Coordinates of C-alpha atoms and ligand atoms in Angstrom, one line a residue:
M255 CA -29.2 61.5 -55.5
A256 CA -27.0 63.7 -57.5
I257 CA -24.0 64.6 -55.9
T258 CA -24.2 68.7 -55.0
I259 CA -21.2 70.8 -55.4
S260 CA -21.7 74.3 -54.4
V261 CA -19.5 77.4 -54.7
L262 CA -19.2 80.5 -52.1
K263 CA -18.9 83.6 -52.8
E264 CA -15.0 84.8 -51.1
A265 CA -14.2 87.0 -48.3
P266 CA -13.9 90.6 -49.9
G267 CA -10.2 91.0 -51.4
E268 CA -10.6 87.7 -53.1
N269 CA -11.4 87.8 -56.2
R270 CA -11.5 84.4 -57.4
V271 CA -13.9 81.8 -57.7
A272 CA -14.1 78.3 -57.3
L273 CA -15.6 77.2 -60.3
S274 CA -15.7 78.7 -63.8
P275 CA -19.1 78.6 -65.9
D276 CA -17.3 76.2 -68.5
V277 CA -16.5 73.6 -65.7
V278 CA -19.8 73.8 -64.5
R279 CA -21.3 73.3 -67.0
K280 CA -19.3 69.8 -67.8
L281 CA -20.2 68.8 -64.6
V282 CA -23.8 69.3 -64.9
K283 CA -23.4 67.3 -68.1
N284 CA -22.3 64.4 -66.2
D285 CA -24.5 64.7 -63.5
Y286 CA -23.5 66.8 -60.7
Q287 CA -26.1 69.9 -59.2
V288 CA -24.3 72.9 -59.0
L289 CA -25.2 75.7 -56.7
I290 CA -23.6 79.1 -56.3
E291 CA -24.2 81.4 -53.8
Q292 CA -25.0 84.8 -55.5
G293 CA -22.5 86.8 -56.4
A294 CA -20.0 84.4 -56.2
G295 CA -18.8 84.9 -59.7
E296 CA -18.6 88.6 -59.9
R297 CA -15.2 89.7 -59.1
S298 CA -14.1 87.5 -61.6
F299 CA -16.3 88.9 -64.2
Y300 CA -19.0 85.8 -64.1
R301 CA -22.0 86.9 -63.0
D302 CA -25.0 84.8 -62.1
A303 CA -27.2 84.7 -65.8
V304 CA -23.9 82.6 -67.0
Y305 CA -23.8 80.1 -64.2
T306 CA -27.7 79.9 -64.4
E307 CA -26.9 79.4 -68.3
A308 CA -24.2 76.6 -67.9
G309 CA -27.1 74.4 -66.0
A310 CA -26.3 75.8 -62.3
K311 CA -28.8 77.4 -59.7
V312 CA -28.2 80.4 -58.2
V313 CA -29.0 80.8 -54.4
D314 CA -28.3 82.1 -51.1
R315 CA -25.6 81.6 -49.1
A316 CA -27.6 79.2 -46.6
E317 CA -29.1 76.7 -48.8
A318 CA -25.4 76.5 -51.0
I319 CA -24.0 75.1 -47.4
T320 CA -26.5 73.2 -46.1
Q321 CA -27.4 71.5 -49.2
A322 CA -23.6 70.9 -50.2
T323 CA -22.7 67.0 -51.1
V324 CA -19.4 69.4 -50.8
I325 CA -18.0 72.8 -50.7
A326 CA -15.7 74.2 -53.0
T327 CA -13.7 77.7 -52.1
I328 CA -11.0 79.0 -53.2
A329 CA -10.3 79.9 -49.2
Q330 CA -10.8 78.9 -45.9
P331 CA -14.2 80.1 -44.8
D332 CA -15.0 82.2 -42.0
D333 CA -16.4 80.2 -38.8
A334 CA -20.1 80.9 -39.5
T335 CA -19.9 79.0 -42.6
I336 CA -17.8 76.3 -40.8
D337 CA -20.1 76.1 -37.9
Q338 CA -23.8 75.3 -41.0
M339 CA -21.6 72.9 -41.9
K340 CA -22.9 69.3 -41.1
A341 CA -20.9 65.7 -40.2
G342 CA -20.3 64.2 -43.8
Q343 CA -20.0 67.0 -45.6
A344 CA -17.0 67.5 -48.0
L345 CA -14.9 70.9 -48.3
I346 CA -12.3 71.2 -51.2
G347 CA -9.8 74.3 -51.3
L348 CA -6.8 76.1 -50.3
L349 CA -7.4 75.5 -46.8
S350 CA -4.1 76.5 -45.0
P351 CA -3.8 73.4 -43.0
L352 CA 0.1 73.4 -42.5
T353 CA -0.3 76.5 -41.1
D354 CA -3.4 77.1 -38.9
I355 CA -4.1 73.5 -37.0
D356 CA -6.9 74.7 -35.0
F357 CA -8.8 74.9 -38.2
V358 CA -8.1 71.7 -39.3
K359 CA -9.2 70.8 -35.6
K360 CA -12.2 71.9 -35.7
L361 CA -12.7 70.0 -39.1
A362 CA -11.9 67.0 -37.2
A363 CA -14.3 67.8 -34.7
K364 CA -17.1 68.6 -36.9
K365 CA -16.2 65.2 -38.9
I366 CA -15.8 67.0 -42.0
T367 CA -14.1 66.1 -44.9
A368 CA -11.7 68.0 -45.6
L369 CA -9.1 68.0 -49.4
A370 CA -6.8 70.9 -48.8
F371 CA -5.0 71.6 -52.6
E372 CA -1.6 72.4 -49.9
L373 CA -1.3 68.8 -49.4
L374 CA -1.2 67.6 -52.8
P375 CA 1.4 64.9 -53.4
R376 CA 2.6 67.2 -56.6
T377 CA 5.2 64.9 -58.0
V378 CA 2.5 62.1 -58.6
S379 CA 1.7 62.5 -62.4
R380 CA -1.6 61.7 -61.1
A381 CA -2.3 64.7 -59.6
Q382 CA -0.5 67.2 -61.9
T383 CA -4.4 68.0 -63.5
M384 CA -5.6 68.8 -59.4
D385 CA -2.1 70.8 -58.9
V386 CA -3.3 74.2 -58.0
L387 CA -0.1 75.4 -56.2
S388 CA 1.1 75.3 -59.6
S389 CA -1.7 76.8 -61.9
Q390 CA -2.1 79.9 -59.3
A391 CA 1.3 80.4 -59.2
S392 CA 2.1 80.6 -63.0
V393 CA -0.6 83.0 -62.7
A394 CA 0.7 85.3 -60.2
G395 CA 4.4 84.7 -61.7
Y396 CA 3.0 86.7 -65.0
K397 CA 0.9 89.1 -63.0
V398 CA 3.9 90.0 -60.9
G399 CA 6.1 90.5 -64.0
L400 CA 3.5 93.1 -65.3
M401 CA 3.0 94.9 -62.1
A402 CA 6.7 95.0 -61.7
A403 CA 6.7 96.6 -65.3
D404 CA 3.7 99.1 -64.3
H405 CA 5.2 100.0 -60.5
F406 CA 8.9 101.0 -61.9
S407 CA 9.6 104.3 -62.7
R408 CA 11.5 103.4 -65.8
Y409 CA 11.3 101.5 -69.4
F410 CA 11.8 97.8 -68.9
P411 CA 13.4 97.8 -72.4
M412 CA 16.6 99.3 -74.2
M413 CA 15.5 102.3 -76.0
I414 CA 16.9 103.7 -79.0
T415 CA 15.3 107.3 -80.1
A416 CA 16.2 110.7 -81.0
A417 CA 16.1 111.6 -77.5
G418 CA 18.6 109.7 -76.5
T419 CA 19.2 106.1 -75.0
A420 CA 17.5 104.6 -72.1
K421 CA 19.5 101.0 -70.7
P422 CA 17.0 98.1 -70.2
A423 CA 16.5 97.6 -66.7
K424 CA 18.3 95.2 -64.5
V425 CA 15.7 92.6 -62.7
L426 CA 16.6 89.9 -60.5
V427 CA 14.4 86.6 -59.6
L428 CA 14.6 85.7 -56.1
G429 CA 12.9 81.9 -56.4
T430 CA 12.9 80.3 -59.8
G431 CA 10.4 78.1 -58.9
V432 CA 6.6 78.0 -61.2
A433 CA 6.2 81.5 -60.3
G434 CA 9.7 82.8 -60.8
L435 CA 10.1 81.3 -63.9
Q436 CA 6.9 82.9 -65.1
A437 CA 8.0 86.4 -64.3
I438 CA 11.4 85.2 -65.9
G439 CA 9.7 84.7 -69.2
T440 CA 7.4 88.0 -68.7
A441 CA 10.1 90.5 -67.7
K442 CA 12.2 89.0 -70.3
R443 CA 9.3 89.5 -73.0
L444 CA 9.2 92.9 -71.8
G445 CA 12.6 93.4 -72.5
A446 CA 14.8 94.0 -69.6
M447 CA 17.8 92.7 -68.3
V448 CA 17.1 89.3 -66.0
S449 CA 18.6 87.3 -63.6
G450 CA 17.6 84.6 -61.3
Y451 CA 18.6 82.8 -58.3
D452 CA 17.3 79.7 -56.3
I453 CA 19.2 77.7 -54.0
R454 CA 18.2 74.6 -56.0
P455 CA 20.9 74.1 -58.5
A456 CA 18.3 71.8 -60.6
S457 CA 16.8 74.8 -61.6
R458 CA 19.5 76.5 -63.2
G459 CA 19.2 74.7 -66.7
E460 CA 15.1 76.2 -66.1
V461 CA 16.4 79.5 -65.4
E462 CA 18.8 79.8 -68.8
S463 CA 16.8 78.1 -71.1
L464 CA 14.4 81.3 -70.6
G465 CA 17.6 83.1 -71.9
A466 CA 18.4 84.5 -68.3
T467 CA 21.2 84.7 -66.3
F468 CA 21.2 81.7 -63.6
L469 CA 23.3 83.5 -60.3
T470 CA 25.6 81.0 -58.6
T471 CA 25.3 80.6 -54.7
S472 CA 27.0 78.9 -52.4
V473 CA 24.2 77.3 -50.3
S474 CA 22.3 74.6 -51.8
A475 CA 19.3 72.8 -50.2
T476 CA 17.0 70.7 -51.9
G477 CA 14.7 69.0 -49.8
E478 CA 11.5 66.4 -49.9
G479 CA 9.7 66.3 -53.6
G480 CA 12.0 68.8 -55.4
Y481 CA 10.9 71.2 -52.9
A482 CA 13.7 73.5 -51.3
R483 CA 14.5 72.5 -47.6
Q484 CA 14.7 75.1 -44.7
L485 CA 18.1 76.6 -44.2
T486 CA 19.9 76.7 -41.1
E487 CA 20.9 79.8 -39.5
E488 CA 24.2 79.4 -40.5
E489 CA 23.9 78.9 -44.3
T490 CA 20.5 81.8 -43.6
A491 CA 23.0 84.6 -42.7
Q492 CA 25.6 83.5 -46.0
Q493 CA 22.8 83.7 -48.0
Q494 CA 21.6 87.0 -46.9
A495 CA 25.2 88.3 -47.3
E496 CA 25.5 86.8 -50.8
L497 CA 22.3 88.2 -51.5
E498 CA 23.5 91.5 -50.6
G499 CA 25.5 92.2 -53.3
F500 CA 23.5 91.0 -56.4
I501 CA 20.4 93.4 -54.9
A502 CA 22.3 96.5 -54.7
Q503 CA 23.1 95.3 -59.1
N504 CA 19.8 95.0 -59.6
N505 CA 17.1 97.7 -59.9
V506 CA 13.7 95.5 -59.7
I507 CA 14.3 92.5 -57.3
I508 CA 11.0 90.0 -57.4
T509 CA 10.7 87.4 -54.7
T510 CA 8.9 84.0 -55.0
A511 CA 10.7 81.6 -52.2
Q512 CA 8.9 79.5 -50.2
V513 CA 9.0 76.6 -48.1
P514 CA 5.9 74.6 -47.9
G515 CA 4.3 75.0 -44.9
R516 CA 6.8 77.4 -43.1
R517 CA 7.4 81.2 -42.8
P518 CA 8.5 82.2 -46.3
P519 CA 12.2 82.8 -45.8
L520 CA 13.6 85.9 -45.5
L521 CA 16.2 87.0 -48.5
V522 CA 16.4 90.8 -48.4
T523 CA 17.4 92.1 -44.8
Q524 CA 16.3 95.1 -43.6
K525 CA 19.7 96.4 -44.2
S526 CA 19.5 95.1 -48.0
A527 CA 16.2 97.5 -48.2
D528 CA 17.3 100.3 -46.2
E529 CA 20.7 100.5 -48.5
A530 CA 18.5 99.8 -51.9
K531 CA 19.2 103.0 -54.1
T532 CA 16.5 105.6 -54.6
G533 CA 13.7 103.7 -57.4
T534 CA 14.7 100.2 -56.4
L535 CA 11.7 97.9 -57.1
F536 CA 10.9 95.2 -54.9
M537 CA 8.0 93.3 -55.6
D538 CA 7.1 90.2 -52.8
L539 CA 5.1 87.6 -54.1
A540 CA 5.6 85.8 -50.1
A541 CA 4.2 88.7 -48.6
S542 CA 1.5 87.5 -45.9
D543 CA 0.2 87.1 -42.9
L544 CA 2.9 84.7 -42.0
G545 CA 5.9 87.2 -43.4
G546 CA 7.7 88.1 -46.7
N547 CA 11.1 87.3 -48.4
V548 CA 11.5 91.0 -47.8
A549 CA 11.9 93.0 -44.7
G550 CA 9.2 95.2 -44.2
S551 CA 6.8 94.0 -46.2
K552 CA 2.9 94.2 -45.8
P553 CA 0.8 92.4 -47.7
G554 CA -1.5 94.3 -50.9
E555 CA 0.5 97.4 -49.3
T556 CA 3.3 99.3 -50.4
V557 CA 5.7 100.8 -47.9
T558 CA 8.5 103.7 -49.7
T559 CA 12.1 103.2 -47.5
P560 CA 14.0 106.2 -46.3
N561 CA 16.1 106.2 -49.4
G562 CA 13.0 106.0 -51.8
A563 CA 13.1 102.2 -52.7
E564 CA 10.0 101.0 -53.1
I565 CA 8.3 97.5 -51.2
V566 CA 5.2 96.5 -52.4
G567 CA 3.8 93.3 -50.7
A568 CA 2.4 91.4 -53.6
G569 CA 1.0 88.3 -52.2
D570 CA -2.4 88.2 -54.1
M571 CA -1.0 88.7 -57.4
A572 CA -3.2 85.3 -59.0
S573 CA -6.5 86.7 -57.2
Q574 CA -5.1 90.4 -59.3
L575 CA -6.0 88.1 -62.8
P576 CA -9.0 86.4 -61.3
A577 CA -10.7 85.4 -64.5
S578 CA -7.5 83.0 -65.8
A579 CA -6.1 82.0 -62.2
S580 CA -10.7 80.9 -61.6
D581 CA -10.7 79.1 -65.1
M582 CA -7.5 77.1 -63.9
Y583 CA -8.8 76.5 -60.7
A584 CA -12.0 75.1 -61.5
K585 CA -10.0 72.9 -63.7
N586 CA -7.9 71.4 -60.8
V587 CA -11.4 71.0 -58.6
Q588 CA -13.0 69.2 -61.8
A589 CA -10.2 66.8 -61.7
V590 CA -10.1 65.7 -57.9
L591 CA -13.9 65.6 -58.4
N592 CA -13.5 62.7 -61.4
D593 CA -11.1 61.1 -59.5
V594 CA -13.1 60.7 -56.1
N595 CA -16.7 60.0 -57.9
E596 CA -17.3 56.2 -58.5
D597 CA -20.4 55.9 -60.3
G598 CA -21.9 58.5 -59.0
K599 CA -20.6 59.1 -55.1
L600 CA -17.5 60.6 -53.7
V601 CA -15.5 57.5 -52.4
F602 CA -12.8 59.0 -50.4
D603 CA -10.2 56.2 -50.7
I604 CA -7.7 56.6 -47.5
D605 CA -5.1 54.4 -48.7
D606 CA -4.9 55.8 -52.0
E607 CA -1.0 57.7 -52.7
V608 CA -2.6 61.0 -53.9
V609 CA -6.5 61.1 -52.2
G610 CA -5.0 60.0 -49.1
E611 CA -2.7 62.5 -49.3
L612 CA -4.8 66.1 -49.8
L613 CA -7.5 64.7 -47.4
A614 CA -6.6 67.0 -44.1
T615 CA -9.7 65.5 -42.5
Y616 CA -11.9 62.2 -42.9
D617 CA -14.4 60.9 -40.8
G618 CA -12.5 63.1 -37.5
E619 CA -9.1 61.8 -38.0
I620 CA -6.3 63.9 -39.7
I621 CA -5.3 61.5 -42.7
S622 CA -2.4 63.5 -44.5
N623 CA 0.6 62.1 -43.7
R624 CA 2.4 65.1 -44.1
L625 CA -0.3 66.8 -42.0
R626 CA 0.3 64.3 -39.0
S627 CA 3.7 64.8 -38.9
V628 CA 3.6 68.7 -38.8
M629 CA 0.7 68.2 -36.2
E630 CA 3.2 66.0 -34.2
L631 CA 0.9 62.8 -34.8
P632 CA 2.4 59.1 -35.7
E633 CA 2.2 58.1 -39.2
R634 CA -1.1 56.5 -40.5
K635 CA -0.5 53.1 -42.6
P636 CA -1.8 51.6 -44.9
A637 CA -4.9 49.2 -43.9
E638 CA -3.5 45.5 -44.3
P639 CA -5.1 43.7 -47.1
E640 CA -7.5 41.5 -45.9
E641 CA -6.9 37.9 -45.6
P642 CA -9.2 35.8 -48.2
E643 CA -11.5 33.9 -46.5
T644 CA -11.1 29.8 -47.1
P645 CA -14.3 28.5 -49.0
A646 CA -16.0 25.6 -47.1
E647 CA -15.0 22.9 -49.5
D648 CA -11.7 24.2 -49.4
Q649 CA -11.7 23.7 -45.3
D650 CA -13.1 20.2 -46.0
D651 CA -10.7 19.7 -48.4
A652 CA -7.9 20.7 -46.0
K653 CA -9.6 18.5 -43.2
G654 CA -9.5 15.2 -45.8
A655 CA -5.9 16.1 -46.6
D656 CA -4.8 15.4 -42.4
Ligands
NAD54 P1 7.6 76.9 -54.1 O1 6.6 78.1 -54.4 O2 7.4 76.3 -52.2 O3 9.1 77.8 -53.9 C1 9.3 79.0 -55.0 C2 10.9 78.6 -55.0 O4 11.2 79.3 -53.9 C3 11.0 76.8 -55.2 O5 12.0 76.9 -56.6 C4 12.2 77.3 -54.1 O6 13.2 76.4 -54.3 C5 12.8 78.6 -53.8 N1 13.1 78.6 -52.7 C6 13.1 78.1 -51.5 N2 13.7 78.7 -50.1 C7 14.4 80.1 -51.0 C8 15.9 80.4 -50.0 N3 15.6 80.3 -49.2 N4 16.4 81.4 -51.4 C9 16.4 80.8 -52.6 N5 15.4 80.0 -53.1 C10 13.9 79.2 -52.4 O7 8.3 76.3 -55.4 P2 7.2 75.7 -56.7 O8 7.4 76.7 -57.3 O9 6.0 75.3 -56.1 O10 7.8 74.3 -57.3 C11 9.4 74.4 -57.0 C12 9.3 72.9 -57.7 O11 8.8 72.1 -57.0 C13 9.6 72.4 -58.9 O12 10.6 73.5 -59.6 C14 9.8 71.4 -59.3 O13 11.2 70.5 -58.7 C15 8.6 71.1 -57.7 N6 7.1 70.8 -58.5 C16 7.0 69.6 -58.8 C17 6.0 69.3 -59.8 C18 5.9 68.2 -60.2 O14 6.4 67.2 -60.0 N7 4.6 68.0 -61.0 C19 5.4 70.6 -59.7 C20 4.8 71.6 -58.8 C21 6.0 71.6 -58.1

């Protein structure tokens, strides 16, 4: 029987879709069956007819859920969806396992196989084609640069006109990982004067190679796997004080700082936001229900401070460029499927360095060691290779030697 991949319509507010028609075409060619919930691609400008043309079957939600071998989503599906799933079915998406342990426990209790992109070991080279965090951060960084230029009340580039000269906007990007570097590149292309700031000293070269200035910080905090680590209370206070000066010298501040599995660090304090000059624009890419990088930011909303600065809760930037974001996301999903497909069957090797970390749950167990550590469970050791059985004649030989 063919492997059936189902794609569900996301909750309102999420415009992306987990598979693009292009990837559906390739999967169907490789003997997968693809079910698309009616209207799933509409907000990404992929209509049902395009999926049908690509070889998918458009069905209602209940059929998509119950007939699936694996369900591909962008975000966590709702409880009703999980309730309809059966043991042994798989779910792949951005499932927020590190910050929503109850959801993980529910999946484990139902014996659902859950592959969560947040858990991917991104530094393993084989995993790079599966790296949703990078593909979506790249889209988000580009879009936030454009949105900043659109929101800002002045020109980004220097303009010399008969009516006078306009100074270029000064843009500061806090957090220069994948999203931050894209934001820098976009703001530079739009003509702004750009600087970047990060607590990973390794990012200096990347910022400077884009023609932006790297602001030197006294706080250095590289953690595991090339990520930033969480700062101590003392370091946080030191950083916030240092940033106050940098923020006051800029017109547009784009914040993208994250620490995997934790609340985003607060980089712009209430004091900095309150004292920002009228017309200053803060774009908070880290804004989510967990909090953001800017004090007072609200996801999806624009807040105006009493001084007349604007704080945009820009946590959904990838969803605001839905067709490109979905195209990239779909390729990441396809890369995972290719990796676990063995002769037309999905095989999840829990001891594999990539699959074993991507798996939040399998057969009722919590698999990823990163997730296990957050849940304070003991580390899972790979199974010992079995001793090869000694063939019967060798045993006889062994006896004869006695
Ligand atoms: P991220 O989204 O987790 O964080 C964004 C940025 O915020 C990072 O640059 C981080 O250093 C920075 N940050 C965190 N706390 C901060 C603070 N208090 N102040 C200022 N900045 C802060 O990170 P990301 O963009 O997904 O990736 C970061 C790094 O991870 C990469 O630059 C790279 O080193 C590594 N990475 C490697 C691979 C790979 O090897 N294939 C892929 C992706 C990422």
